[in-house]
mmCIF file of C-alpha atoms in Angstrom:
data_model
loop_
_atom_site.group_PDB
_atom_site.id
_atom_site.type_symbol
_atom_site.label_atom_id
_atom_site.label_comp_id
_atom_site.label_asym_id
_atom_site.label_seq_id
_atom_site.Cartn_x
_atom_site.Cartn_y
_atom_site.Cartn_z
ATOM 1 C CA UNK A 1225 15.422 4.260 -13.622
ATOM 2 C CA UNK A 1226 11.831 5.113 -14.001
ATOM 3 C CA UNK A 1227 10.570 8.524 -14.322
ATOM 4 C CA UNK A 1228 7.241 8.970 -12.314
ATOM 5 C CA UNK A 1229 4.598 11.839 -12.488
ATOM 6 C CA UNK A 1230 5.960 12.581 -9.467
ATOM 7 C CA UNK A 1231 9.482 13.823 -10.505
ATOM 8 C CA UNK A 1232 8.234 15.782 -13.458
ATOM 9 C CA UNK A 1233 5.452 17.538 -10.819
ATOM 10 C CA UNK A 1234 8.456 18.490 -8.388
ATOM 11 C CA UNK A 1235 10.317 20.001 -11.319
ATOM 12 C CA UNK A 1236 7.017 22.379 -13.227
ATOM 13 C CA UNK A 1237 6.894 23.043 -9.197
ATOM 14 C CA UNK A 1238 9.932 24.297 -9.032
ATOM 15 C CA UNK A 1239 10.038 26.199 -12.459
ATOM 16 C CA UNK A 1240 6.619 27.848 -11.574
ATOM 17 C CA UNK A 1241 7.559 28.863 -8.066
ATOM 18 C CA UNK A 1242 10.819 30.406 -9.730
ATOM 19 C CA UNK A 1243 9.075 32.438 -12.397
ATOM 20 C CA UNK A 1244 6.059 33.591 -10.169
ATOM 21 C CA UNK A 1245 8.582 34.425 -7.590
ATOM 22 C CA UNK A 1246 10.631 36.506 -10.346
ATOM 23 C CA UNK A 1247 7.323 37.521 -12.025
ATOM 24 C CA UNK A 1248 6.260 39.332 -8.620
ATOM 25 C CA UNK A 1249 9.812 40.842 -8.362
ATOM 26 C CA UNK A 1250 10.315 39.140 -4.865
ATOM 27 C CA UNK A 1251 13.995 39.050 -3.229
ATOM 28 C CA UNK A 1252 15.945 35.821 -3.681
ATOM 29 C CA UNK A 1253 13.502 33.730 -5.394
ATOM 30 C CA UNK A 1254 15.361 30.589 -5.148
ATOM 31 C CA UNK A 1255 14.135 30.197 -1.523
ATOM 32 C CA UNK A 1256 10.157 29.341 -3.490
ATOM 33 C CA UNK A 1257 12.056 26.723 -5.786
ATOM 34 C CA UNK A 1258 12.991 25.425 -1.973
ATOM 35 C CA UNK A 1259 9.821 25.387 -0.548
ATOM 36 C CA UNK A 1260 8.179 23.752 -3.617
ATOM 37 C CA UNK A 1261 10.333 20.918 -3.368
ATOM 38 C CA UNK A 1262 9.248 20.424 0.337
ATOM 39 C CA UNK A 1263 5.797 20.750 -0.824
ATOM 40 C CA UNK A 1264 4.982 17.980 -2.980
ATOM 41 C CA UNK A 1265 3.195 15.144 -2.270
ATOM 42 C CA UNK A 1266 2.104 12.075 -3.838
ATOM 43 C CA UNK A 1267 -1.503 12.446 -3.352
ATOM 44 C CA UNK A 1268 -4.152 15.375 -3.928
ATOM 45 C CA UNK A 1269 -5.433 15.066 -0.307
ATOM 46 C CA UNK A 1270 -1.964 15.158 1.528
ATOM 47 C CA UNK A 1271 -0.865 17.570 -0.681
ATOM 48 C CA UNK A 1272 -3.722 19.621 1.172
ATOM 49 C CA UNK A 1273 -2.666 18.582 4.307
ATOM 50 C CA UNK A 1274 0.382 19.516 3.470
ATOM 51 C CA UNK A 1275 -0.264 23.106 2.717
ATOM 52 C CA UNK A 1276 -2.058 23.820 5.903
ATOM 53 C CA UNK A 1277 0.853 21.963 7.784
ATOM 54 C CA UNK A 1278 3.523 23.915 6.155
ATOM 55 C CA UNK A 1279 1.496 27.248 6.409
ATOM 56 C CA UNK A 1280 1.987 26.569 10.228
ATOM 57 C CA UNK A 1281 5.712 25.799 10.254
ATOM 58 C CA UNK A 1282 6.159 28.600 7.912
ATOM 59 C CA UNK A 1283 4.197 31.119 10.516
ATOM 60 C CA UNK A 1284 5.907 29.761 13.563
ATOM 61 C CA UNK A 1285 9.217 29.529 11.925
ATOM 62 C CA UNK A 1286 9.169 33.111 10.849
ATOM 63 C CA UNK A 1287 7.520 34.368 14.285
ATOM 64 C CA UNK A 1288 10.755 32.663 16.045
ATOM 65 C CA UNK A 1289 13.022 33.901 14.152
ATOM 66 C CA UNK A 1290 11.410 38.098 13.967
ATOM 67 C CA UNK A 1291 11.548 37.364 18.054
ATOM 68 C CA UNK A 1292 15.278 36.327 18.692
ATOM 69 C CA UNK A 1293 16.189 39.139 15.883
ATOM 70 C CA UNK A 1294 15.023 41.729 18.020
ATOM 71 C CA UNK A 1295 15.452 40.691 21.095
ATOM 72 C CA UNK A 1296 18.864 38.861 21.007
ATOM 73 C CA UNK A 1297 20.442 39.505 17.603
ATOM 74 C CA UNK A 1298 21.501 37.619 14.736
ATOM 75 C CA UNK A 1299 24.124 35.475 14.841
ATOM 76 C CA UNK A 1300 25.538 32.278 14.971
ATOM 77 C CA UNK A 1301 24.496 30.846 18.194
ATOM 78 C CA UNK A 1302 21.349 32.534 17.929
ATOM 79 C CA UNK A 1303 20.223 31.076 14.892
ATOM 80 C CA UNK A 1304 21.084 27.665 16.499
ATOM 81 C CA UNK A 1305 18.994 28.639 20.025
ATOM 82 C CA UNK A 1306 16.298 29.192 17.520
ATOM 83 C CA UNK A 1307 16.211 26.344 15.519
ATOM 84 C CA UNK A 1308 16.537 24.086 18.440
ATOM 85 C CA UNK A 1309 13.145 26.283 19.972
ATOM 86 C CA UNK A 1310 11.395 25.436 16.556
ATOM 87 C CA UNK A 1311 12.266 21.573 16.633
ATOM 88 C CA UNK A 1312 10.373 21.289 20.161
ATOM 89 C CA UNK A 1313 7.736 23.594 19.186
ATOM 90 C CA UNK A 1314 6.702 21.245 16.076
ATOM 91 C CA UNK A 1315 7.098 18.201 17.192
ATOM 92 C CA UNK A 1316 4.924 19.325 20.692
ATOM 93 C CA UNK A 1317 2.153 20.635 18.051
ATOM 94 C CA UNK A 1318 2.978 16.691 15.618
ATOM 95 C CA UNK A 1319 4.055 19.274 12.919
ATOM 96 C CA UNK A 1320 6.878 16.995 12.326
ATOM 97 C CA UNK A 1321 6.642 16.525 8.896
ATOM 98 C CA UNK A 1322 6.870 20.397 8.529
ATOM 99 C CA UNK A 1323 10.495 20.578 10.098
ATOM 100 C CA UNK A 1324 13.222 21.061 7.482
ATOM 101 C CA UNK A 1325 11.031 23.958 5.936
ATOM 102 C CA UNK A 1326 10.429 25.812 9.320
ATOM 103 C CA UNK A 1327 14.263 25.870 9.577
ATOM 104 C CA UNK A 1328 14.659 27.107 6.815
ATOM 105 C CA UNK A 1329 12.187 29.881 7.163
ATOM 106 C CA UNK A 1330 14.264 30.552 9.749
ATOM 107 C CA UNK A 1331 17.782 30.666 8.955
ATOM 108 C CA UNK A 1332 16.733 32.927 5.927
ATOM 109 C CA UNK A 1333 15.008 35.331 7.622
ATOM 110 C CA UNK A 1334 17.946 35.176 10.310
ATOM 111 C CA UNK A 1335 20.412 36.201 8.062
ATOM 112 C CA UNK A 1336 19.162 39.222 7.687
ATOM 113 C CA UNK A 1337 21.642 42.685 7.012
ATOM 114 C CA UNK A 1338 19.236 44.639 6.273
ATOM 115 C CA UNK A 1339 18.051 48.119 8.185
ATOM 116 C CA UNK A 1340 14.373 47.447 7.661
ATOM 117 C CA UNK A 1341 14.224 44.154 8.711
ATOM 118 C CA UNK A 1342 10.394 44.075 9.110
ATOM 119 C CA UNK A 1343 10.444 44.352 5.518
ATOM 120 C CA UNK A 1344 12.968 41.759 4.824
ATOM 121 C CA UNK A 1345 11.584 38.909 6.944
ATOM 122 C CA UNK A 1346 7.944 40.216 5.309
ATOM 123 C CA UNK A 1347 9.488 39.113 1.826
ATOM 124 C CA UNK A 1348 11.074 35.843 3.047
ATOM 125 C CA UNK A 1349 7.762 34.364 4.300
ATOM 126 C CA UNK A 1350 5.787 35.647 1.492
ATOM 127 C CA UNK A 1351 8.878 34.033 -1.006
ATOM 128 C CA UNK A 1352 8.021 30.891 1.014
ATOM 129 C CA UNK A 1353 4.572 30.802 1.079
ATOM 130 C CA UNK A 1354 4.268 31.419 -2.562
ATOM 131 C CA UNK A 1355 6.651 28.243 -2.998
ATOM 132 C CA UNK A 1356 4.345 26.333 -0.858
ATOM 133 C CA UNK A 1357 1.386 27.218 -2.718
ATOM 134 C CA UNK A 1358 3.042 26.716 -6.224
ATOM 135 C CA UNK A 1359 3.163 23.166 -5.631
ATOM 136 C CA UNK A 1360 0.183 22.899 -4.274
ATOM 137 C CA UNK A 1361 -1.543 24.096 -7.551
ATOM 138 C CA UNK A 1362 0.831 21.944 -9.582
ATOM 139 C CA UNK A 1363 -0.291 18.947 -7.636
ATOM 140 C CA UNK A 1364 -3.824 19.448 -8.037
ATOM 141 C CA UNK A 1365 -3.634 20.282 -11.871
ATOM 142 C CA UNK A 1366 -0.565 18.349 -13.156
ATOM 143 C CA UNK A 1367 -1.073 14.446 -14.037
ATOM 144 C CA UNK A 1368 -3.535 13.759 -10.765
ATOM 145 C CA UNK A 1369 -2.471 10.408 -9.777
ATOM 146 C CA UNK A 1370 -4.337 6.834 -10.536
ATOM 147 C CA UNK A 1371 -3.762 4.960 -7.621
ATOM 148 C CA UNK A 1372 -6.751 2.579 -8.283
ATOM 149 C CA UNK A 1373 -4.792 1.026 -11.036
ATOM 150 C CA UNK A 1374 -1.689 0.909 -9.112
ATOM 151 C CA UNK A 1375 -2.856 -0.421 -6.292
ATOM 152 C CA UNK A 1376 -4.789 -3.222 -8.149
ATOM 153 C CA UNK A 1377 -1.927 -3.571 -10.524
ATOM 154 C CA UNK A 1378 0.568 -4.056 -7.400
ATOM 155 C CA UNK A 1379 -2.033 -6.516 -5.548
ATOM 156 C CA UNK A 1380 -2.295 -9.205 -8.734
ATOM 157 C CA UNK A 1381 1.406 -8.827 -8.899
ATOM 158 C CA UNK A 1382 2.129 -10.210 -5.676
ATOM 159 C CA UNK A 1383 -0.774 -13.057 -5.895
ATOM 160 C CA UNK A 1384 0.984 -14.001 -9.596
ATOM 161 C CA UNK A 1385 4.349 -14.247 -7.654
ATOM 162 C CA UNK A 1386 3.024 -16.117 -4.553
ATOM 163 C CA UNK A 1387 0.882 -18.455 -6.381
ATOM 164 C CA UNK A 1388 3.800 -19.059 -9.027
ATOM 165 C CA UNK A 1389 6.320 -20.011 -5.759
ATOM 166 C CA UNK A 1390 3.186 -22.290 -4.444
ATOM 167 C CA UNK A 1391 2.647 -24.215 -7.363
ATOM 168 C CA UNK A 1392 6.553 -25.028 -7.522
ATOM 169 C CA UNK A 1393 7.122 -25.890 -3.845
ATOM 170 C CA UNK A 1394 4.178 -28.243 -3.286
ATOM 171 C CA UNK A 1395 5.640 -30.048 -6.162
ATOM 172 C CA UNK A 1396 8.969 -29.801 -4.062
ATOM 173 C CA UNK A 1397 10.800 -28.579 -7.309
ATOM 174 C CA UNK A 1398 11.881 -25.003 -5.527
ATOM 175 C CA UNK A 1399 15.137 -24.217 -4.185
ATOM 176 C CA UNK A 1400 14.756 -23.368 -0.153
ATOM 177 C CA UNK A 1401 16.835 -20.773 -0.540
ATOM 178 C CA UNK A 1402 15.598 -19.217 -3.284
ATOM 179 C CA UNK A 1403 11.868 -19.496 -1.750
ATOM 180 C CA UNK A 1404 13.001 -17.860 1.567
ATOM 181 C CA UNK A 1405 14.314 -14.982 -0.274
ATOM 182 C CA UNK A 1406 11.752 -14.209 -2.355
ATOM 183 C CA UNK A 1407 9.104 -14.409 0.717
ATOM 184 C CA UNK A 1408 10.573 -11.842 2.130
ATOM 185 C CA UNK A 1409 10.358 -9.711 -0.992
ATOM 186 C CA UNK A 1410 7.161 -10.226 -1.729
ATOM 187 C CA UNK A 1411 6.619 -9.228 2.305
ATOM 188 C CA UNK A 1412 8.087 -5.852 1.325
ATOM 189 C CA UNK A 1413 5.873 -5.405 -1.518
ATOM 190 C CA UNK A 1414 3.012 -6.408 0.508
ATOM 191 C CA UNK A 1415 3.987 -3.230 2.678
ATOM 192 C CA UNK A 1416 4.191 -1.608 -0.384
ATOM 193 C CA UNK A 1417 0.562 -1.935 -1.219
ATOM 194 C CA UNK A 1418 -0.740 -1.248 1.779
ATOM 195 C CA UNK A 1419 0.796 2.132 1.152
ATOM 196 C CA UNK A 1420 -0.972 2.575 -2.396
ATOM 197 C CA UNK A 1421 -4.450 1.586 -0.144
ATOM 198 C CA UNK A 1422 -3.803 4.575 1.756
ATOM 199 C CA UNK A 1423 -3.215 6.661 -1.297
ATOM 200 C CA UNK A 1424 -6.420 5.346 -2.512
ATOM 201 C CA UNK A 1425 -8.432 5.762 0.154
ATOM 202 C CA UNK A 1426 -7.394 9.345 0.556
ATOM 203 C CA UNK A 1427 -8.415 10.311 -2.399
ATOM 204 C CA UNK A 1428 -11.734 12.277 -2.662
ATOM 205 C CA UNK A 1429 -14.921 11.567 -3.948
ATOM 206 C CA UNK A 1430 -17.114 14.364 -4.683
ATOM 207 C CA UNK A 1431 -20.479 13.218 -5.618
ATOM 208 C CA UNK A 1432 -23.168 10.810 -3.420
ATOM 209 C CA UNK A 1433 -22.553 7.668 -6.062
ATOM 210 C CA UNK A 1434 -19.131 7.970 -6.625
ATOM 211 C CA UNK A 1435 -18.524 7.992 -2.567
ATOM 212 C CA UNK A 1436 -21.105 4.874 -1.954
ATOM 213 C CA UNK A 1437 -18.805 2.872 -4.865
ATOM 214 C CA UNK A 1438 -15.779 3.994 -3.217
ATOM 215 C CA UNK A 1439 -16.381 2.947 0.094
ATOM 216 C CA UNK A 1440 -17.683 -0.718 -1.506
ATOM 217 C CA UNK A 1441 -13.932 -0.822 -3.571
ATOM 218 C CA UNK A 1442 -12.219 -0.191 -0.171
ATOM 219 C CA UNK A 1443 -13.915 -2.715 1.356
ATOM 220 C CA UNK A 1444 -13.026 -4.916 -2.017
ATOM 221 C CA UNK A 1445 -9.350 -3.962 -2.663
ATOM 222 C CA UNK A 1446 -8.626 -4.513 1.704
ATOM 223 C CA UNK A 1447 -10.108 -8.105 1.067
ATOM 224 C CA UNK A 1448 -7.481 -8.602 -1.797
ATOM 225 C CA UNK A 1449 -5.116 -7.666 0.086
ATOM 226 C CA UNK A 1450 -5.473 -10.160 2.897
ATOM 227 C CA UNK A 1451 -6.442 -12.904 0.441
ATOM 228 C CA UNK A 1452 -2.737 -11.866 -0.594
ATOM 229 C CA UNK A 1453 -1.613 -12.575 2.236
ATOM 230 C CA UNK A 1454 -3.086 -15.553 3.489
ATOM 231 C CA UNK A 1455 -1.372 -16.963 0.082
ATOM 232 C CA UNK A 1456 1.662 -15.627 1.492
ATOM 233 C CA UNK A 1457 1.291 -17.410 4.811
ATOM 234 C CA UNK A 1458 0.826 -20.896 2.684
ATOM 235 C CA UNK A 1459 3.913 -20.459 1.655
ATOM 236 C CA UNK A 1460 5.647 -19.664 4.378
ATOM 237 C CA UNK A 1461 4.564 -22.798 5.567
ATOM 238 C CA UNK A 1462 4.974 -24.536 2.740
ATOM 239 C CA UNK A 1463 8.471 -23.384 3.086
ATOM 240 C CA UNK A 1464 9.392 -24.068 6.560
ATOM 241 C CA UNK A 1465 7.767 -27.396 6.744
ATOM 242 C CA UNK A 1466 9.232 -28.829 3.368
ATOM 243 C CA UNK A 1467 11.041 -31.750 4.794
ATOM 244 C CA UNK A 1468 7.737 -33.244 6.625
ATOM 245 C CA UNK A 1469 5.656 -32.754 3.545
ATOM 246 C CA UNK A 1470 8.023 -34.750 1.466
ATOM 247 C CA UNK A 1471 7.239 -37.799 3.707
ATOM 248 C CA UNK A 1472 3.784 -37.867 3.284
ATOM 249 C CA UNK A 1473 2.635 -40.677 2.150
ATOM 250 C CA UNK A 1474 2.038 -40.169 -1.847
ATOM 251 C CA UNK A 1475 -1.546 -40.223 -1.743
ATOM 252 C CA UNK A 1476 -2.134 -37.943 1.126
ATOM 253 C CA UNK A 1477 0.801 -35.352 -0.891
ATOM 254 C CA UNK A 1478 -1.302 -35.307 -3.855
ATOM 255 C CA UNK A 1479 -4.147 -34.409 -2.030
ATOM 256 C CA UNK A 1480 -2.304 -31.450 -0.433
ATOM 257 C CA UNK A 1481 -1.434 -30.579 -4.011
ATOM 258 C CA UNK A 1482 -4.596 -31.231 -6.395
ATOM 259 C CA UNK A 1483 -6.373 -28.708 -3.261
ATOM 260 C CA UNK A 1484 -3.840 -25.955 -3.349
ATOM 261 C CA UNK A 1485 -3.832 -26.260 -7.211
ATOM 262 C CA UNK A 1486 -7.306 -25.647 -7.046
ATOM 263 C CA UNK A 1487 -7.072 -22.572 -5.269
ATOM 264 C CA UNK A 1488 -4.676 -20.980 -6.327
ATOM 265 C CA UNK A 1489 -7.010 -21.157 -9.797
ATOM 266 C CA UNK A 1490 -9.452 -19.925 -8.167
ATOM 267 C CA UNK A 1491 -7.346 -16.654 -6.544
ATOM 268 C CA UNK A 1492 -6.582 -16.635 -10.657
ATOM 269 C CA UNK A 1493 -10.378 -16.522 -11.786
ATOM 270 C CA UNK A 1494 -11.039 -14.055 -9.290
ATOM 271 C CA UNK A 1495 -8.767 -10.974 -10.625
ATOM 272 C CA UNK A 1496 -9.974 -12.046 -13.850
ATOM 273 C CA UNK A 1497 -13.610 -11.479 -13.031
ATOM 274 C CA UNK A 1498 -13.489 -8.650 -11.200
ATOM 275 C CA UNK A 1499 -12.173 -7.068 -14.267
ATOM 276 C CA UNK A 1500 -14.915 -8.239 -16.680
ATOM 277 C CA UNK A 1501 -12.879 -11.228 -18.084
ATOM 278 C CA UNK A 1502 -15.163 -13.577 -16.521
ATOM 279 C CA UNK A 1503 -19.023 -13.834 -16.187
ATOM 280 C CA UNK A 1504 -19.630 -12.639 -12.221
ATOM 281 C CA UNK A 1505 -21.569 -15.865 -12.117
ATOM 282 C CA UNK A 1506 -19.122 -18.024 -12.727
ATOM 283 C CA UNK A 1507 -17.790 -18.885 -9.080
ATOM 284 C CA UNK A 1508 -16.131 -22.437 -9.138
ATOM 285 C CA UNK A 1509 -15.231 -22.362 -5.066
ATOM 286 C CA UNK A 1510 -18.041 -20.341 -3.323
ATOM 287 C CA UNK A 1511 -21.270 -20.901 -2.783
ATOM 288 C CA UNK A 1512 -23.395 -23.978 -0.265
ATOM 289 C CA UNK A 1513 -21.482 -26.413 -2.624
ATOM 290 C CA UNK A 1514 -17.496 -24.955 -1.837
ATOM 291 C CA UNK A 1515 -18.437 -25.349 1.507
ATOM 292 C CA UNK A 1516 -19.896 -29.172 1.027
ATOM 293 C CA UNK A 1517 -16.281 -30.084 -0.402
ATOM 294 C CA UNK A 1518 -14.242 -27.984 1.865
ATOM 295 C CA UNK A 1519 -15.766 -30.049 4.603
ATOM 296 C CA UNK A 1520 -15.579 -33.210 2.725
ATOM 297 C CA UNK A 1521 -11.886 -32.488 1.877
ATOM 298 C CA UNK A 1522 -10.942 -31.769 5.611
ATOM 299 C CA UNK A 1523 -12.780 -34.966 6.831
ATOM 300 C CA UNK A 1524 -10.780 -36.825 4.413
ATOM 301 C CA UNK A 1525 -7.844 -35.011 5.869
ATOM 302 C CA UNK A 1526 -8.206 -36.227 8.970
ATOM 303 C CA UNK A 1527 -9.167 -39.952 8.719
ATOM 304 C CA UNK A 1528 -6.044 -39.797 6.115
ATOM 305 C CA UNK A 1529 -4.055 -38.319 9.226
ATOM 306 C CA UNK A 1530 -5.293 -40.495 11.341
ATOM 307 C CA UNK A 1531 -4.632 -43.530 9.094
ATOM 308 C CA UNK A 1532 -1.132 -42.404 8.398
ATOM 309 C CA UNK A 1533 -0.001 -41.918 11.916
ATOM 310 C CA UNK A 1534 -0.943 -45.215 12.965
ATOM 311 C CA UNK A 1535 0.886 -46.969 9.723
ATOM 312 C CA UNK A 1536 3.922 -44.929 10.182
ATOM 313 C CA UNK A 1537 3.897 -43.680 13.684
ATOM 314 C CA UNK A 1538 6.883 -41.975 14.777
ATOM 315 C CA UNK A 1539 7.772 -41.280 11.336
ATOM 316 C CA UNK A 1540 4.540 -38.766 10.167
ATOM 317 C CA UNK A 1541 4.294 -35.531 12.167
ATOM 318 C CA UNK A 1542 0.345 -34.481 12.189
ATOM 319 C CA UNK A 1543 1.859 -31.114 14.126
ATOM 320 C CA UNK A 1544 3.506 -29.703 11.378
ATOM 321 C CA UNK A 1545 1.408 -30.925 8.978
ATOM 322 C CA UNK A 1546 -2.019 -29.020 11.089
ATOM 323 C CA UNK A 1547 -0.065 -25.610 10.208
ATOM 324 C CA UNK A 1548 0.122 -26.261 6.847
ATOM 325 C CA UNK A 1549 -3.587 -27.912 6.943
ATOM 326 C CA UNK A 1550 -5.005 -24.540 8.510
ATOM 327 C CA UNK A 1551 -3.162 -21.678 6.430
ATOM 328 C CA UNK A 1552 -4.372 -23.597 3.198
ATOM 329 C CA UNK A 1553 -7.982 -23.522 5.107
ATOM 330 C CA UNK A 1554 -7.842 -19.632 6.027
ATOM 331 C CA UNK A 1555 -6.586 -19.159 2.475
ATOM 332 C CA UNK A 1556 -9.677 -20.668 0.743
ATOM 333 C CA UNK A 1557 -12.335 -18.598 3.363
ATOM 334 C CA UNK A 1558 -10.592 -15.176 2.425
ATOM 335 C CA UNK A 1559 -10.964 -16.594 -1.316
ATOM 336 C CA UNK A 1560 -14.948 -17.772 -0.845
ATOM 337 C CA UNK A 1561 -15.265 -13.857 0.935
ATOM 338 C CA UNK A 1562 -13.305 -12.466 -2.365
ATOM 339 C CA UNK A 1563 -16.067 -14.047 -4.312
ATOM 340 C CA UNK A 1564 -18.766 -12.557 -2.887
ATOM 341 C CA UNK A 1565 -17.561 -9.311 -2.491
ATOM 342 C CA UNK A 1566 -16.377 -8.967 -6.293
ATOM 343 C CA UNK A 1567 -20.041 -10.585 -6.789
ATOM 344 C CA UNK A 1568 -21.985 -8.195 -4.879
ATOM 345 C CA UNK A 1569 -19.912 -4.833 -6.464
ATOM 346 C CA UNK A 1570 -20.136 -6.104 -10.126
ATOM 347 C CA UNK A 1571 -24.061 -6.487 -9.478
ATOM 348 C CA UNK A 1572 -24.495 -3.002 -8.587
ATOM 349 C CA UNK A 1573 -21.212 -0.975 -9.758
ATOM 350 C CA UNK A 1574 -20.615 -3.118 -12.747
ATOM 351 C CA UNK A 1575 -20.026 0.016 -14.986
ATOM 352 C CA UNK A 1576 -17.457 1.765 -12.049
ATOM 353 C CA UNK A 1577 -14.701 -0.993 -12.752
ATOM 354 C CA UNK A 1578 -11.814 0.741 -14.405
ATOM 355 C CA UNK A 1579 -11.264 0.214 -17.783
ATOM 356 C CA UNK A 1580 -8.051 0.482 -18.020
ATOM 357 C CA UNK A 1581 -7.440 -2.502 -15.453
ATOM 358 C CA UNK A 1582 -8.177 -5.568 -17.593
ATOM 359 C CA UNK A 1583 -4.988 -4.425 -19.319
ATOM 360 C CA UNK A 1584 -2.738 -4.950 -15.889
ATOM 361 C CA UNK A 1585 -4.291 -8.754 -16.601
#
C-alpha cells in the first residue's frame, strides 16, 4: 500500500481542525475533524472550489435545518423531511459534490436539546466551517502537489508498456490472451492520465511567463497523450487482426515490422528529448524527408498489396490488413506533430523543463 501526500494532508487536517476547534473552546469539536475530511482535495485549485462549494452546503444546510426546528420540531421524521429538502436543493443549484457535509450540518444542528438553540446551531456551523477551512489551509501549505511529473511520469509509462506489447506481437511471439488483457489495462490507465491532465491544468500560474509556458506544456503533454493512444489503437489492431498478418507473405510482414520498429524508436527518442537526453535537433522521423519515406513506404504498400492479392487471391485479405495499414499511419503523424511541438517548446522554454523528469526516464 502506498502512502500518498494525500493521506498524510487528510490526517494534519484533521489534527488541526481538532486542536483549533478545542483551542477556540467550541462544543463537540469532532464535528471539524468531520468536515476536514470532506474537505480535502487533491489539487490547490479544487480545493478552492471546494471551500466556496462547501461554504454553500454548509449555509443552506444549517438554514434548513434552524427552519424545520422552529417551525416543525425536532425529531425523527423531521430530520428525514429535511434532509430529503437539502438533497433537491443541491443538486437543483449542481452542489452535488457538497451533499454528505450539508447533511451533516444538518442532522447536528437537528439534534439539538438545548433551550437556546440559536446559540447551539450558531456553534455547529461555525465548528463546521472552521473544519472546512482547516483543510483548506493544510492543502495550500502542506506538500503542494507535482502533477507535472506525474502526469509525464504516467504518460511514458503507458507508451513503454504499449510499445513493449507492439514489438512482441508484430513478431507474433505474444499470447492473445495475454495481449487482450493488458489492452484493456493500459485503457484504464490511459483514463487515468487524462485525470492527472486535469490536475495539471488546474493548477495556477501566477506570473505572465510562467502562464505563456504553461499553456505551450498543455498543448505538449495533450499531444502525448494522443500519440499514446494512437500506439494503443496499433495494437488493438495488431491484436484483433493477428491471424491475417501471419499470412502475409514474408516480405510484405517484415515490412510491417522493420516500419513499426521504427516508430516505436522514434515514440522512444521523443520522451528522451523532451527531457534533455537528446539534442532537440536530432529528429530521425519529422521533417520534408519523414514525409518523402512515409509516402514512399505506403506506395510500396500498395503495389505490394496489390501484387499479393493477385498471387494469392482469396487467400490475402487487403481489408483487414487497410486497418492495420492506417492506425500504423495515424500513429506516425501524431509522432511527426510530437516532434515539432517538443521542438518548438525546447527552443523557447528550454530552461522550464522539469528537472526532476529525466529521472522518470
Amino acid at each position: 500500500m502506498k502512502l500518498g501526500a494525500r493521506i498524510f494532508k487528510t490526517g494534519v487536517a484533521i489534527s488541526m481542525a481538532l486542536y483549533l476547534a478545542n483551542l477556540l473552546g467550541l462544543p463537540s469539536p469532532v464535528f471539524a475533524g468531520v468536515a476536514a475530511i470532506f474537505a480535502i482535495q487533491p489539487s490547490i485549485y479544487r480545493s478552492y472550489l471546494t471551500l466556496l462549494d462547501q461554504i454553500y452546503g454548509n449555509l443552506i444546510g444549517a438554514a434548513i435545518a434552524i427552519v424545520f426546528v422552529l417551525t416543525l420540531g425536532s425529531n425523527y421524521l423531521t430530520i428525514g423531511i429535511a434532509a430529503i429538502l437539502a438533497i433537491v436543493v443541491m443538486l437543483k443549484l449542481k452542489l452535488e459534490n457538497t451533499v454528505p457535509l450539508t447533511l451533516v450540518t444538518i442532522i447536528i444542528i437537528m439534534d439539538s436539546h438545548s433551550t437556546n438553540f440559536l446559540t447551539f446551531a450558531s456553534l455547529r456551523i461555525s465548528t463546521v466551517m472552521l473544519g472546512i477551512i482547516s483543510a483548506f489551509i493544510v492543502n495550500m501549505i502542506f506538500l503542494p502537489p507535482k502533477y507535472e511529473t506525474r502526469l509525464f511520469t504516467s504518460i511514458h509509462s503507458v507508451s513503454e508498456e504499449v510499445i513493449r506489447w507492439i514489438r512482441v506481437s508484430i513478431r507474433h511471439a505474444s499470447d492473445h490472451a495475454s495481449v487482450k488483457e493488458d489492452i484493456d489495462k493500459l485503457t484504464e490507465k490511459l483514463i487515468k492520465v487524462d485525470q492527472w491532465y486535469s490536475f495539471y491544468k488546474e493548477e495556477r500560474s501566477y506570473t505572465k511567463k510562467q502562464q505563456y509556458a504553461k499553456a505551450r506544456k498543455l498543448v505538449l503533454y495533450r499531444q502525448m497523450i494522443a500519440t499514446s493512444k494512437k500506439s494503443l489503437e496499433v495494437l488493438k489492431r495488431l491484436n484483433r487482426f493477428e491471424n491475417e498478418l501471419m499470412e502475409l507473405p514474408e516480405h510484405f510482414h517484415m515490412m510491417v515490422q522493420e516500419r513499426l520498429e521504427s516508430l516505436a524508436s522514434y515514440h522512444e527518442q521523443l520522451y528522451m528529448k523532451y527531457v534533455g537526453k537528446l539534442r532537440p535537433e536530432h529528429s530521425e522521423g519529422s521533417g520534408t524527408d519523414a514525409v518523402m519515406r512515409r509516402n514512399e513506404v505506403m506506395t510500396i504498400f500498395v503495389k505490394e498489396i496489390n501484387l499479393a492479392h493477385e498471387e494469392n487471391e482469396g487467400e490475402f485479405s487487403v481489408y483487414h490488413l487497410m486497418h492495420v495499414l492506417s492506425a500504423i499511419l495515424d500513429y506516425e503523424e501524431q509522432l511527426e506533430h510530437l516532434d515539432l511541438l517538443i521542438i518548438a517548446y525546447l527552443n523557447y522554454h528550454s530552461e522550464e523543463v522539469d528537472t526532476g523528469l529525466e529521472n522518470a526516464i
